[in-house]
PDB file of C-alpha atoms in Angstrom:
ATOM      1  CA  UNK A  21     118.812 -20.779 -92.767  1.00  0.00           C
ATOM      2  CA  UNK A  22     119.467 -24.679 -91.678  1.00  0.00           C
ATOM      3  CA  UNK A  23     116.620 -26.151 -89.674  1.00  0.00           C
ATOM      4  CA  UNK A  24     117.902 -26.700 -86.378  1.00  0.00           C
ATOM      5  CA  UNK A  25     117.964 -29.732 -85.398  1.00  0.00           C
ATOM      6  CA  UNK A  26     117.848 -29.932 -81.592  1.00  0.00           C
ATOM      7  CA  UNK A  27     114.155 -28.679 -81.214  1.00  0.00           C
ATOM      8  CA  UNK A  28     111.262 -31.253 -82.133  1.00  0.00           C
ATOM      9  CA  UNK A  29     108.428 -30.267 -83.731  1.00  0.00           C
ATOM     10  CA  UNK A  30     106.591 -28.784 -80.451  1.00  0.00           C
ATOM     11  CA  UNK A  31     110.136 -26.480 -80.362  1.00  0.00           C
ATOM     12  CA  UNK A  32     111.222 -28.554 -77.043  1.00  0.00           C
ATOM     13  CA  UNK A  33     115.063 -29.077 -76.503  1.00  0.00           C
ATOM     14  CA  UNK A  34     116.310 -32.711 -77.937  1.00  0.00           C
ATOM     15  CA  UNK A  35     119.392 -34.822 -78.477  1.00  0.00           C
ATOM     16  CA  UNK A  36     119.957 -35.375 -81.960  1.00  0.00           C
ATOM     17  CA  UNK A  37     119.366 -38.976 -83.301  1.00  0.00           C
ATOM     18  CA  UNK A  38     122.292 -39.787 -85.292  1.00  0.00           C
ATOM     19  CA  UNK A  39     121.383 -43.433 -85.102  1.00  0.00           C
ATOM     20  CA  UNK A  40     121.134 -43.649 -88.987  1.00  0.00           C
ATOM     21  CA  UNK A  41     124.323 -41.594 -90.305  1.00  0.00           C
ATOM     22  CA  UNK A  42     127.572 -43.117 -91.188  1.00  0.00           C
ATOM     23  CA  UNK A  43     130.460 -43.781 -88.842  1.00  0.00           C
ATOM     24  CA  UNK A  44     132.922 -41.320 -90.543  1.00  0.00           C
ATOM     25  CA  UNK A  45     136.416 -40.214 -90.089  1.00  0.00           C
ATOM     26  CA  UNK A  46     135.861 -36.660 -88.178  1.00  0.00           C
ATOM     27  CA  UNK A  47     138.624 -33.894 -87.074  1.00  0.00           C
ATOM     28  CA  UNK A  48     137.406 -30.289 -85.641  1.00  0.00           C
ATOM     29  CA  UNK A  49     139.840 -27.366 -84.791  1.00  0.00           C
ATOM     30  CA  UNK A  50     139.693 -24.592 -82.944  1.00  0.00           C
ATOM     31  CA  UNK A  51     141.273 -21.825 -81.559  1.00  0.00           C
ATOM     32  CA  UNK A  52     141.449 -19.052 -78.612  1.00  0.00           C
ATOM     33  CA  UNK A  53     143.899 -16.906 -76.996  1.00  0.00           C
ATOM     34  CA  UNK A  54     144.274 -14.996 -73.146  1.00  0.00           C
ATOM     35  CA  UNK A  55     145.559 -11.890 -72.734  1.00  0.00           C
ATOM     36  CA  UNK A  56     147.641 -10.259 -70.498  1.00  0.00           C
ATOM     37  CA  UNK A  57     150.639  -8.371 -69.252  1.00  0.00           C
ATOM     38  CA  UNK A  58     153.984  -8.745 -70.456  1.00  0.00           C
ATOM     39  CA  UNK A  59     155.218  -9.268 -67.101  1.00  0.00           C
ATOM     40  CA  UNK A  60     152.530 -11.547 -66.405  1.00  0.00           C
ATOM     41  CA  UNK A  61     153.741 -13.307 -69.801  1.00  0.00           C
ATOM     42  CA  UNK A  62     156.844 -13.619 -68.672  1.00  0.00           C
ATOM     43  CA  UNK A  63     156.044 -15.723 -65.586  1.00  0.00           C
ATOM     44  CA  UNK A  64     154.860 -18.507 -68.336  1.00  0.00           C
ATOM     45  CA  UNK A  65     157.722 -18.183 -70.245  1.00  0.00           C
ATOM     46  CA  UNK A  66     160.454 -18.151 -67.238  1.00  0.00           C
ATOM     47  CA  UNK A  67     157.970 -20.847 -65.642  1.00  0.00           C
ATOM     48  CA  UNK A  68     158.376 -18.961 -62.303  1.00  0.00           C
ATOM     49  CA  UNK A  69     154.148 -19.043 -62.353  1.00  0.00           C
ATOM     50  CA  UNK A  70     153.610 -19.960 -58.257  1.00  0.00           C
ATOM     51  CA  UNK A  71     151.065 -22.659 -59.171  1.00  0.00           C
ATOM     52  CA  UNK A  72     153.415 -24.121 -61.293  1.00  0.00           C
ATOM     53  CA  UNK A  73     153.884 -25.156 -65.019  1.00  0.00           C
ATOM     54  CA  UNK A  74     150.966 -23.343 -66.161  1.00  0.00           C
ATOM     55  CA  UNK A  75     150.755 -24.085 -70.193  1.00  0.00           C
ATOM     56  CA  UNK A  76     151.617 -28.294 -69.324  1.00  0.00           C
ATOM     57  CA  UNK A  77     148.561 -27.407 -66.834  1.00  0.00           C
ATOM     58  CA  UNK A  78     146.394 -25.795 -69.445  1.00  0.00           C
ATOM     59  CA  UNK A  79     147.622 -28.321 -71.835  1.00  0.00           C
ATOM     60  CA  UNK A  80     146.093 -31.161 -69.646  1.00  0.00           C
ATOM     61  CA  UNK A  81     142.734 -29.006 -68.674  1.00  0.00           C
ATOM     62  CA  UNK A  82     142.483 -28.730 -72.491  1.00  0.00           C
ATOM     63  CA  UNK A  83     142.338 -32.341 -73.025  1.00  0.00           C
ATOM     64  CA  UNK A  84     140.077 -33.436 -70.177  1.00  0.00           C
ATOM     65  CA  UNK A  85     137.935 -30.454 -71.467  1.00  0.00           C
ATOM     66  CA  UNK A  86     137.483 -32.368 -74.737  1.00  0.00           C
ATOM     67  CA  UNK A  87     136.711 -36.218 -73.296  1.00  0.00           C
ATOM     68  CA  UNK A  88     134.278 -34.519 -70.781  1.00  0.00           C
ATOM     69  CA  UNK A  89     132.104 -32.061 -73.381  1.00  0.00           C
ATOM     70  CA  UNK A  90     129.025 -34.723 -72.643  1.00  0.00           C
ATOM     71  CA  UNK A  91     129.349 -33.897 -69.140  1.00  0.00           C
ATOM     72  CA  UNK A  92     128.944 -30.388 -69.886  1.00  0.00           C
ATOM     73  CA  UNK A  93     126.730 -29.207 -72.767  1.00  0.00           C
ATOM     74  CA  UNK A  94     123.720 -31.369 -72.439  1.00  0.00           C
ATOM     75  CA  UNK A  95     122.657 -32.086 -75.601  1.00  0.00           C
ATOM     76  CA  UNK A  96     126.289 -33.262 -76.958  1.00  0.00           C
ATOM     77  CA  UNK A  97     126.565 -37.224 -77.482  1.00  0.00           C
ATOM     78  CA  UNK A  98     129.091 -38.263 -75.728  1.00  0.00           C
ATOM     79  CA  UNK A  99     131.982 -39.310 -77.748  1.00  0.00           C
ATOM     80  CA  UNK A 100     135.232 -42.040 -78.252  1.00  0.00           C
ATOM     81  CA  UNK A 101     137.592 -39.376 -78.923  1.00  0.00           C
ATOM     82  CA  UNK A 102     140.964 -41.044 -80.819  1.00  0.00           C
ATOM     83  CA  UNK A 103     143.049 -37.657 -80.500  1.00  0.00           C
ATOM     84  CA  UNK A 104     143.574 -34.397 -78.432  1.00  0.00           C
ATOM     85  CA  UNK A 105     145.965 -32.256 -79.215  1.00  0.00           C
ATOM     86  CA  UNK A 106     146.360 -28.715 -77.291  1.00  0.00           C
ATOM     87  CA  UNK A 107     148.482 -26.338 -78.568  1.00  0.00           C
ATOM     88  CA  UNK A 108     149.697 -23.399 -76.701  1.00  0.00           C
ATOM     89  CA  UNK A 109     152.253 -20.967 -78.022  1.00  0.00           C
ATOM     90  CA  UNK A 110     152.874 -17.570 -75.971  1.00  0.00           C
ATOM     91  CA  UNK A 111     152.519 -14.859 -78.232  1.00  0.00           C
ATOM     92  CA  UNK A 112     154.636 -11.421 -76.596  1.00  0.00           C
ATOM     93  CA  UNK A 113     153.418  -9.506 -79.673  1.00  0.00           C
ATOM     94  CA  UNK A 114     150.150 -10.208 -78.258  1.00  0.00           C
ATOM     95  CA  UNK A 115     151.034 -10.034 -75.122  1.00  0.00           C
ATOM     96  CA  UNK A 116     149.471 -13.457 -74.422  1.00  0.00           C
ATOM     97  CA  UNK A 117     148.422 -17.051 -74.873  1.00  0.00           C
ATOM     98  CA  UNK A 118     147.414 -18.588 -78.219  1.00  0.00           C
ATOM     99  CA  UNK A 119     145.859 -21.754 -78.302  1.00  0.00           C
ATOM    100  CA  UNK A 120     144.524 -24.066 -80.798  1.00  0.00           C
ATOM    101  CA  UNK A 121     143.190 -27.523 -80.270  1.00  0.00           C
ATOM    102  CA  UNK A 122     142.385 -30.982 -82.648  1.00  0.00           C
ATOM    103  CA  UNK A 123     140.083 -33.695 -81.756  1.00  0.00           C
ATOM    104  CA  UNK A 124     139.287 -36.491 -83.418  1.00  0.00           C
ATOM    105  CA  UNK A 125     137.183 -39.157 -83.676  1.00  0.00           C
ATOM    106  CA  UNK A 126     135.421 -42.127 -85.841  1.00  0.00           C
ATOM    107  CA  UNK A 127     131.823 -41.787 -85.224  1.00  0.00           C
ATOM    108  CA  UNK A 128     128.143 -40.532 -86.346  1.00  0.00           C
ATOM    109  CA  UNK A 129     128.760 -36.706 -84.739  1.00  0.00           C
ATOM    110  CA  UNK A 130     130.996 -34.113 -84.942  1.00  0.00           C
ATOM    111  CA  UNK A 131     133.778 -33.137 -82.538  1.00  0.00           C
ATOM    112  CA  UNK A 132     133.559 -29.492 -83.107  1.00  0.00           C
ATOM    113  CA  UNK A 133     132.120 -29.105 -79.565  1.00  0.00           C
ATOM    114  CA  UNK A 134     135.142 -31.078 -78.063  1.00  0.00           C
ATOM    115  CA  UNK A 135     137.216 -29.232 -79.234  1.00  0.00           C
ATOM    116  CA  UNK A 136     135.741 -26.091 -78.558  1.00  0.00           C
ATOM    117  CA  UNK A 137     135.573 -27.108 -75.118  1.00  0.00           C
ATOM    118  CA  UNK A 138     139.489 -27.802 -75.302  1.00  0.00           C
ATOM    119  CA  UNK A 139     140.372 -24.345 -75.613  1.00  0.00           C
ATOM    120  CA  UNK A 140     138.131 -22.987 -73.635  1.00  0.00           C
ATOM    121  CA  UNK A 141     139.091 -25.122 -70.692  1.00  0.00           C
ATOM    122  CA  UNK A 142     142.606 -24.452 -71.432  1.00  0.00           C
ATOM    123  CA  UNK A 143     142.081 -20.683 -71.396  1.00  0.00           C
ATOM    124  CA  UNK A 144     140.124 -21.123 -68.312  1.00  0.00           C
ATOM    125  CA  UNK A 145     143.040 -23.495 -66.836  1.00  0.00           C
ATOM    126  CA  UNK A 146     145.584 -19.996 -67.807  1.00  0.00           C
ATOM    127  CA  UNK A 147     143.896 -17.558 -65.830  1.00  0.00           C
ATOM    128  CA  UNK A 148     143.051 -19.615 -62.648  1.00  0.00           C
ATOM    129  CA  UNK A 149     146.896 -19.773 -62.409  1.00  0.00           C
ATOM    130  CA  UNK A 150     147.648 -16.185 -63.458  1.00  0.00           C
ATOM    131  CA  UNK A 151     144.674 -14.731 -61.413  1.00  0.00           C
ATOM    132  CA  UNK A 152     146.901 -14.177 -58.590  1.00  0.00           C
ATOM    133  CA  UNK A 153     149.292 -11.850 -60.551  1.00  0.00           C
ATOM    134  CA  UNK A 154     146.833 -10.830 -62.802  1.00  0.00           C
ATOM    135  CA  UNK A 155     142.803  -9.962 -63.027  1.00  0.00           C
ATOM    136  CA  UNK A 156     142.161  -8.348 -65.779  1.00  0.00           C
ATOM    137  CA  UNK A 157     143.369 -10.893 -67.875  1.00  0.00           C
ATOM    138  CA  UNK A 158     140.757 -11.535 -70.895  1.00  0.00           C
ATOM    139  CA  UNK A 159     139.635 -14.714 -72.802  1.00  0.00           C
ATOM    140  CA  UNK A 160     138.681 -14.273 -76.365  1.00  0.00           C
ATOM    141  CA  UNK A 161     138.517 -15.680 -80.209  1.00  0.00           C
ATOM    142  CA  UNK A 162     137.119 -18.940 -78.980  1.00  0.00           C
ATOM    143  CA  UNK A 163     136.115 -19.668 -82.694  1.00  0.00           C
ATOM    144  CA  UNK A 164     135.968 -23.364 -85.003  1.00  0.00           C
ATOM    145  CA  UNK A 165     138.264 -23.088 -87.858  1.00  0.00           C
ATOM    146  CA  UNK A 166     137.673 -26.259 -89.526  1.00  0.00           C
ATOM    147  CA  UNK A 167     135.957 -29.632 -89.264  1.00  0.00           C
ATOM    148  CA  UNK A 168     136.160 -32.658 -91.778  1.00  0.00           C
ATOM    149  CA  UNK A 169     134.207 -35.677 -92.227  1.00  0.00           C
ATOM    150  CA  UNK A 170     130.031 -36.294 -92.318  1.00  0.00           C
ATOM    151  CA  UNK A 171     127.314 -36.054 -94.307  1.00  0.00           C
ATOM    152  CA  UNK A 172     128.040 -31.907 -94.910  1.00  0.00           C
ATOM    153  CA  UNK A 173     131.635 -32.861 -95.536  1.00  0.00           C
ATOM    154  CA  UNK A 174     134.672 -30.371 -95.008  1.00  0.00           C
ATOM    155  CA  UNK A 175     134.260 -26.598 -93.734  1.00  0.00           C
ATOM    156  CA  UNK A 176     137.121 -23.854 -92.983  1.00  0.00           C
ATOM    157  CA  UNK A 177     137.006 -20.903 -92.154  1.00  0.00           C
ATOM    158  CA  UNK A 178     137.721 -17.785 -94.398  1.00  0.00           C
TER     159      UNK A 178
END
């Protein structure tokens, strides 16, 4: 198993010194998805949601998510992100939400946080609009699915 590297020696919680590693090209992906009802589905689709546009909304949520991941996890450096995208593609097969999200950036870290925290602010984003037709709604999958660039070089999942 990898050391990990945000305990010191005593086992107390650290940031990370990345002072010393190379300012690399980096990209992370992820994905998610929210479930629901087909009917609740089709207030997305027809965009007759009553809060409004709800995947431009999530879209949005999605990218702030990503700039603000500093702000949230506490041991993330915060980041000059270069790209957000947030993808969301209603799935009625599903029925539901898919969502996948790319960050990038040219630093010493990793975005794979950022964009983690994309689609899970986007998912978030989809059911505070939908909670009012819907509950039971669920949030799920929030996985990474790739990340390029630093010293461990590329990774994908299988």
């Amino acid at each position: 198993m990898a050391k990990l590297t945000h305990f010191d020696e005593a086992g107390q919680a650290r940031m990370v010194d990345v002072s010393d590693k190379a300012e690399t090209a980096r990209t992370a992906v992820a994905e998610g998805h929210v479930t629901m009802s087909a009917d609740t589905l089709a207030l997305v689709t027809r965009g007759t949601a009553e809060k409004g546009d709800v995947l431009g909304i999530a879209r949005i949520a999605g990218i702030t998510g990503a700039k603000r991941t500093s702000d949230l996890i506490p041991l993330c450096h915060p980041l000059p992100v270069t790209k957000v995208a947030v993808d969301l593609v209603p799935d009625p097969g599903m029925p539901g939400v898919r969502i996948t999200a790319t960050v990038r950036t040219s630093g010493r870290t990793g975005v794979e946080m950022e964009a983690l925290t994309a689609v899970s602010a986007a998912a978030l984003t989809i059911y505070d609009m939908l909670k009012a037709a819907q509950k039971d709604m669920e949030i799920g999958g929030i996985r990474l699915l790739s990340k390029e660039g630093g010293k461990s070089g590329p990774w994908s999942r299988t």
